[in-house]
mmCIF file with all atom_site columns, C-alpha atoms in Angstrom:
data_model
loop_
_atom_site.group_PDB
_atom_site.id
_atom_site.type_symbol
_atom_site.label_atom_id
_atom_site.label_alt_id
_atom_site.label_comp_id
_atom_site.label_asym_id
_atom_site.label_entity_id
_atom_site.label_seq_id
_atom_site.pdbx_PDB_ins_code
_atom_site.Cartn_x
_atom_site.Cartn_y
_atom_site.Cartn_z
_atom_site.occupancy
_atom_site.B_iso_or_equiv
_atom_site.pdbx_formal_charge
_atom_site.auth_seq_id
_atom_site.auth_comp_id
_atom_site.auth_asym_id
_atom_site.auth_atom_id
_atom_site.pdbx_PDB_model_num
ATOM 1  C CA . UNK A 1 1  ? 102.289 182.877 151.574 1.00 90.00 ? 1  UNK A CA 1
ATOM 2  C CA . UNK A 1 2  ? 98.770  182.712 153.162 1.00 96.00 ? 2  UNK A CA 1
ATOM 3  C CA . UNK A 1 3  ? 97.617  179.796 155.203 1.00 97.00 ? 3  UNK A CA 1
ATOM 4  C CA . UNK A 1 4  ? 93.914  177.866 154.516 1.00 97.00 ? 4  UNK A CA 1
ATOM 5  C CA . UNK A 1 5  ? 93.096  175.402 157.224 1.00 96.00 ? 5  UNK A CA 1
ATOM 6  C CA . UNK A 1 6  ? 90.987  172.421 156.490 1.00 97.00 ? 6  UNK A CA 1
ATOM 7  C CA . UNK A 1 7  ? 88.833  170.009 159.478 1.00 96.00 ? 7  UNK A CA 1
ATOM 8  C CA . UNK A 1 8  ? 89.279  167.174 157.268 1.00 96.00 ? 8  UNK A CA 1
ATOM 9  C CA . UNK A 1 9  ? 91.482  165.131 154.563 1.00 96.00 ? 9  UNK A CA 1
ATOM 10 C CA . UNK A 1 10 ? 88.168  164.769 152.232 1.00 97.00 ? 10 UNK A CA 1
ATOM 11 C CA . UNK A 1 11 ? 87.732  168.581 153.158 1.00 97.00 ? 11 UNK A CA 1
ATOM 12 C CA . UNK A 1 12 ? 91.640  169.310 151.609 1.00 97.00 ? 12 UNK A CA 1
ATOM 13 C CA . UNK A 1 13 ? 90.736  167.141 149.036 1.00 97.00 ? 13 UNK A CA 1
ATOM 14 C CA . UNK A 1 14 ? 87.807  168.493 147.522 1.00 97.00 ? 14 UNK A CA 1
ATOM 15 C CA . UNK A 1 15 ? 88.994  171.664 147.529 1.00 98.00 ? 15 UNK A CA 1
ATOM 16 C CA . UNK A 1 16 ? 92.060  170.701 145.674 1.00 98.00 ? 16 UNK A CA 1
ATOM 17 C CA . UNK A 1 17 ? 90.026  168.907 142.927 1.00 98.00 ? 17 UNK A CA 1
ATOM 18 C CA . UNK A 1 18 ? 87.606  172.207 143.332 1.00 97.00 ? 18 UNK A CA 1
ATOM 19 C CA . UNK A 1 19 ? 90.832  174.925 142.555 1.00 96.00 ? 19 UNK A CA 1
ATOM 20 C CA . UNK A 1 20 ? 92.298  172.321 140.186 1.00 97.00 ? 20 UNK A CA 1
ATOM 21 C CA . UNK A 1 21 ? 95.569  172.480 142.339 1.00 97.00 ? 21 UNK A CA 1
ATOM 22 C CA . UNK A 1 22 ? 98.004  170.156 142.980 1.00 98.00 ? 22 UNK A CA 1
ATOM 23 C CA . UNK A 1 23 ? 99.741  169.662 146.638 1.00 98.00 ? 23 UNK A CA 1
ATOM 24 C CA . UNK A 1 24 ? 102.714 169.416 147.609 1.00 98.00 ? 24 UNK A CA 1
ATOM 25 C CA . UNK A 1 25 ? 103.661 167.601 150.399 1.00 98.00 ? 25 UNK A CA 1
ATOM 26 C CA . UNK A 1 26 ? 107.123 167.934 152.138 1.00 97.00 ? 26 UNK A CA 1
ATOM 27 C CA . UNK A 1 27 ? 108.454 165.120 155.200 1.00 95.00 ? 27 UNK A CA 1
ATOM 28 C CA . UNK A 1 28 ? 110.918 163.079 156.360 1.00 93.00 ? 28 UNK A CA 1
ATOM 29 C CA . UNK A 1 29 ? 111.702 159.738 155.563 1.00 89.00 ? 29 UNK A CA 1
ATOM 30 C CA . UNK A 1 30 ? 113.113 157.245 158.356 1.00 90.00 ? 30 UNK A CA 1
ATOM 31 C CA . UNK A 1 31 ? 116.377 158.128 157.275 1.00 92.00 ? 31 UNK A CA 1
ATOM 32 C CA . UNK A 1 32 ? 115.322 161.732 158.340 1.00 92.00 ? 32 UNK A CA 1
ATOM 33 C CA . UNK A 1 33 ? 116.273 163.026 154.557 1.00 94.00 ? 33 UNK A CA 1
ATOM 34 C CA . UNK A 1 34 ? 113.547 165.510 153.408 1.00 95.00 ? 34 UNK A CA 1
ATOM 35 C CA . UNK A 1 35 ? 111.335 164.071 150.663 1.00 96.00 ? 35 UNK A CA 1
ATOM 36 C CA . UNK A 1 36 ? 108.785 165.882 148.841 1.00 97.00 ? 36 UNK A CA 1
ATOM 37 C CA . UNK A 1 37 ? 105.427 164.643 146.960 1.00 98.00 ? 37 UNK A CA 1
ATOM 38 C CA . UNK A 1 38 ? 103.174 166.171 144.394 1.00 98.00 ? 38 UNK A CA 1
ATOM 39 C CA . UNK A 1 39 ? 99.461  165.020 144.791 1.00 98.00 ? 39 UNK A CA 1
ATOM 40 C CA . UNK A 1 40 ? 96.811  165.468 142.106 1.00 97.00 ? 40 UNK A CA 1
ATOM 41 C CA . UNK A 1 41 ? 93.685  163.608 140.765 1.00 95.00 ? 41 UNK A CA 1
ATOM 42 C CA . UNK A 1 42 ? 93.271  160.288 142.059 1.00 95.00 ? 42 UNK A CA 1
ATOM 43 C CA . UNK A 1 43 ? 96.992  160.472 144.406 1.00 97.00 ? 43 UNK A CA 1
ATOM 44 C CA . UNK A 1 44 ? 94.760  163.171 146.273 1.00 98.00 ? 44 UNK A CA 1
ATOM 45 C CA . UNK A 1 45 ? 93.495  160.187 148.328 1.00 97.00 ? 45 UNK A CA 1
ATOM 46 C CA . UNK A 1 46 ? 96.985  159.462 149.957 1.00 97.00 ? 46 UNK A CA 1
ATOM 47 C CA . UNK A 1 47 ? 96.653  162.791 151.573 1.00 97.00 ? 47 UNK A CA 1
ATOM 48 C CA . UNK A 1 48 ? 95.674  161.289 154.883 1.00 95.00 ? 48 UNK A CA 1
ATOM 49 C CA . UNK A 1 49 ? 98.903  159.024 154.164 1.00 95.00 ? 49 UNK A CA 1
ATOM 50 C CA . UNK A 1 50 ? 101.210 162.079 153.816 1.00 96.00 ? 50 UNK A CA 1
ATOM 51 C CA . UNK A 1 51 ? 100.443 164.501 155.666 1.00 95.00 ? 51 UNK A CA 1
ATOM 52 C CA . UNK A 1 52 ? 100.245 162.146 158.587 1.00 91.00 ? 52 UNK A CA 1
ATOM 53 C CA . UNK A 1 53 ? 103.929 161.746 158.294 1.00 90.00 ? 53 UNK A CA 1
ATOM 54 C CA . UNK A 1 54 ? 106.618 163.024 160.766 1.00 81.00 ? 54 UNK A CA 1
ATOM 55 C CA . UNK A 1 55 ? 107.190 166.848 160.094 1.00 89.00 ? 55 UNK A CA 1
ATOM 56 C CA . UNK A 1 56 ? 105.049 166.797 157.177 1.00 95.00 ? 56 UNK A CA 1
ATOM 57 C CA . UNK A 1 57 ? 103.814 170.224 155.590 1.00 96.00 ? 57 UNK A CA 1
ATOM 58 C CA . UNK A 1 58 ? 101.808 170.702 152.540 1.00 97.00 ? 58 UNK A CA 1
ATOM 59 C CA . UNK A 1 59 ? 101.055 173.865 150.276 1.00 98.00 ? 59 UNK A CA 1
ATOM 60 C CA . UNK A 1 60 ? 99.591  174.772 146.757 1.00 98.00 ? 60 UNK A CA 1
ATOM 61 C CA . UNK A 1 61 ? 100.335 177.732 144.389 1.00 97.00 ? 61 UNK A CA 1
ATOM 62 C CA . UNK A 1 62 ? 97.213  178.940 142.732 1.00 96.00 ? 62 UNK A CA 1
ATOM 63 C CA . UNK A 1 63 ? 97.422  182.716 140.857 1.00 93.00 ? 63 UNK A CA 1
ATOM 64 C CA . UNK A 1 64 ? 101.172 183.211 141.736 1.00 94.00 ? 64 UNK A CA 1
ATOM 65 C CA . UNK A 1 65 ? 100.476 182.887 145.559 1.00 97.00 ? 65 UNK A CA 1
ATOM 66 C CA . UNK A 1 66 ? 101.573 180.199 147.404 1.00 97.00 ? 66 UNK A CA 1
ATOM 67 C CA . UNK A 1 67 ? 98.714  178.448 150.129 1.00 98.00 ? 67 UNK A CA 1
ATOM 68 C CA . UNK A 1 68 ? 100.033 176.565 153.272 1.00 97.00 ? 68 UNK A CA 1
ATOM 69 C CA . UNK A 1 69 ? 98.122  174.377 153.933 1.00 97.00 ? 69 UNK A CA 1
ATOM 70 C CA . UNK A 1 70 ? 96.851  173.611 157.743 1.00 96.00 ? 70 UNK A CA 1
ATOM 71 C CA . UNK A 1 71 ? 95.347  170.094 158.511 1.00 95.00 ? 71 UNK A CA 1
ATOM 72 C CA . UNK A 1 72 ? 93.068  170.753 161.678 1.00 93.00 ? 72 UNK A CA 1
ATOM 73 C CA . UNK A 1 73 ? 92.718  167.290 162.151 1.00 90.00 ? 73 UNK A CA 1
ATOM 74 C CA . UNK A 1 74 ? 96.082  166.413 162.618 1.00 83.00 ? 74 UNK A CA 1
ATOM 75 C CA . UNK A 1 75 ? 96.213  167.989 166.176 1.00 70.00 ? 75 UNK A CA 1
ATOM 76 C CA . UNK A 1 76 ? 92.859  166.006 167.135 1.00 60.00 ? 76 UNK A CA 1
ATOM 77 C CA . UNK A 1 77 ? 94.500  163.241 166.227 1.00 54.00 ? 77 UNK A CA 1
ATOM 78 C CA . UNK A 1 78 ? 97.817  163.832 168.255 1.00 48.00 ? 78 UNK A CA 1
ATOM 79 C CA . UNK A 1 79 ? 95.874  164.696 171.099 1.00 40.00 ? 79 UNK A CA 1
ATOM 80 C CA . UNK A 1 80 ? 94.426  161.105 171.233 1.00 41.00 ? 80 UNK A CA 1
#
């Protein structure tokens, strides 16, 4: 697996729509029971949503390799 970091969610989402990839998100619900989501097209917008969830991690397979993906702006926003 490699890891791609993006600053921002309309960063992440551009390049999805760019590779023609879809994400998939993985988090826990309030009930702590792992969920998982597959974005694409227009659901790319609910990254933000997502990813902004508790122990949320998202990742893409392009070419038979599988991209973690590393949202830089979710530490700035912890930080706050």
């Amino acid at each position: 697996m490699k890891r791609i970091a993006f600053a921002t969610p309309d960063e992440l989402i551009r390049h999805c729509l760019h590779e023609k990839v879809s994400l998939v998100v993985e988090y826990r619900d309030e009930d702590n029971k792992q969920r998982q989501v597959i974005l694409a097209g227009e659901r790319l917008a609910d990254v933000p949503k997502y990813i902004g969830l508790p122990k949320a991690e998202a990742y893409y397979r392009k070419g038979g390799l599988f991209f973690e993906v590393i949202a830089g702006w979710k530490g700035t926003e912890e930080s706050r």
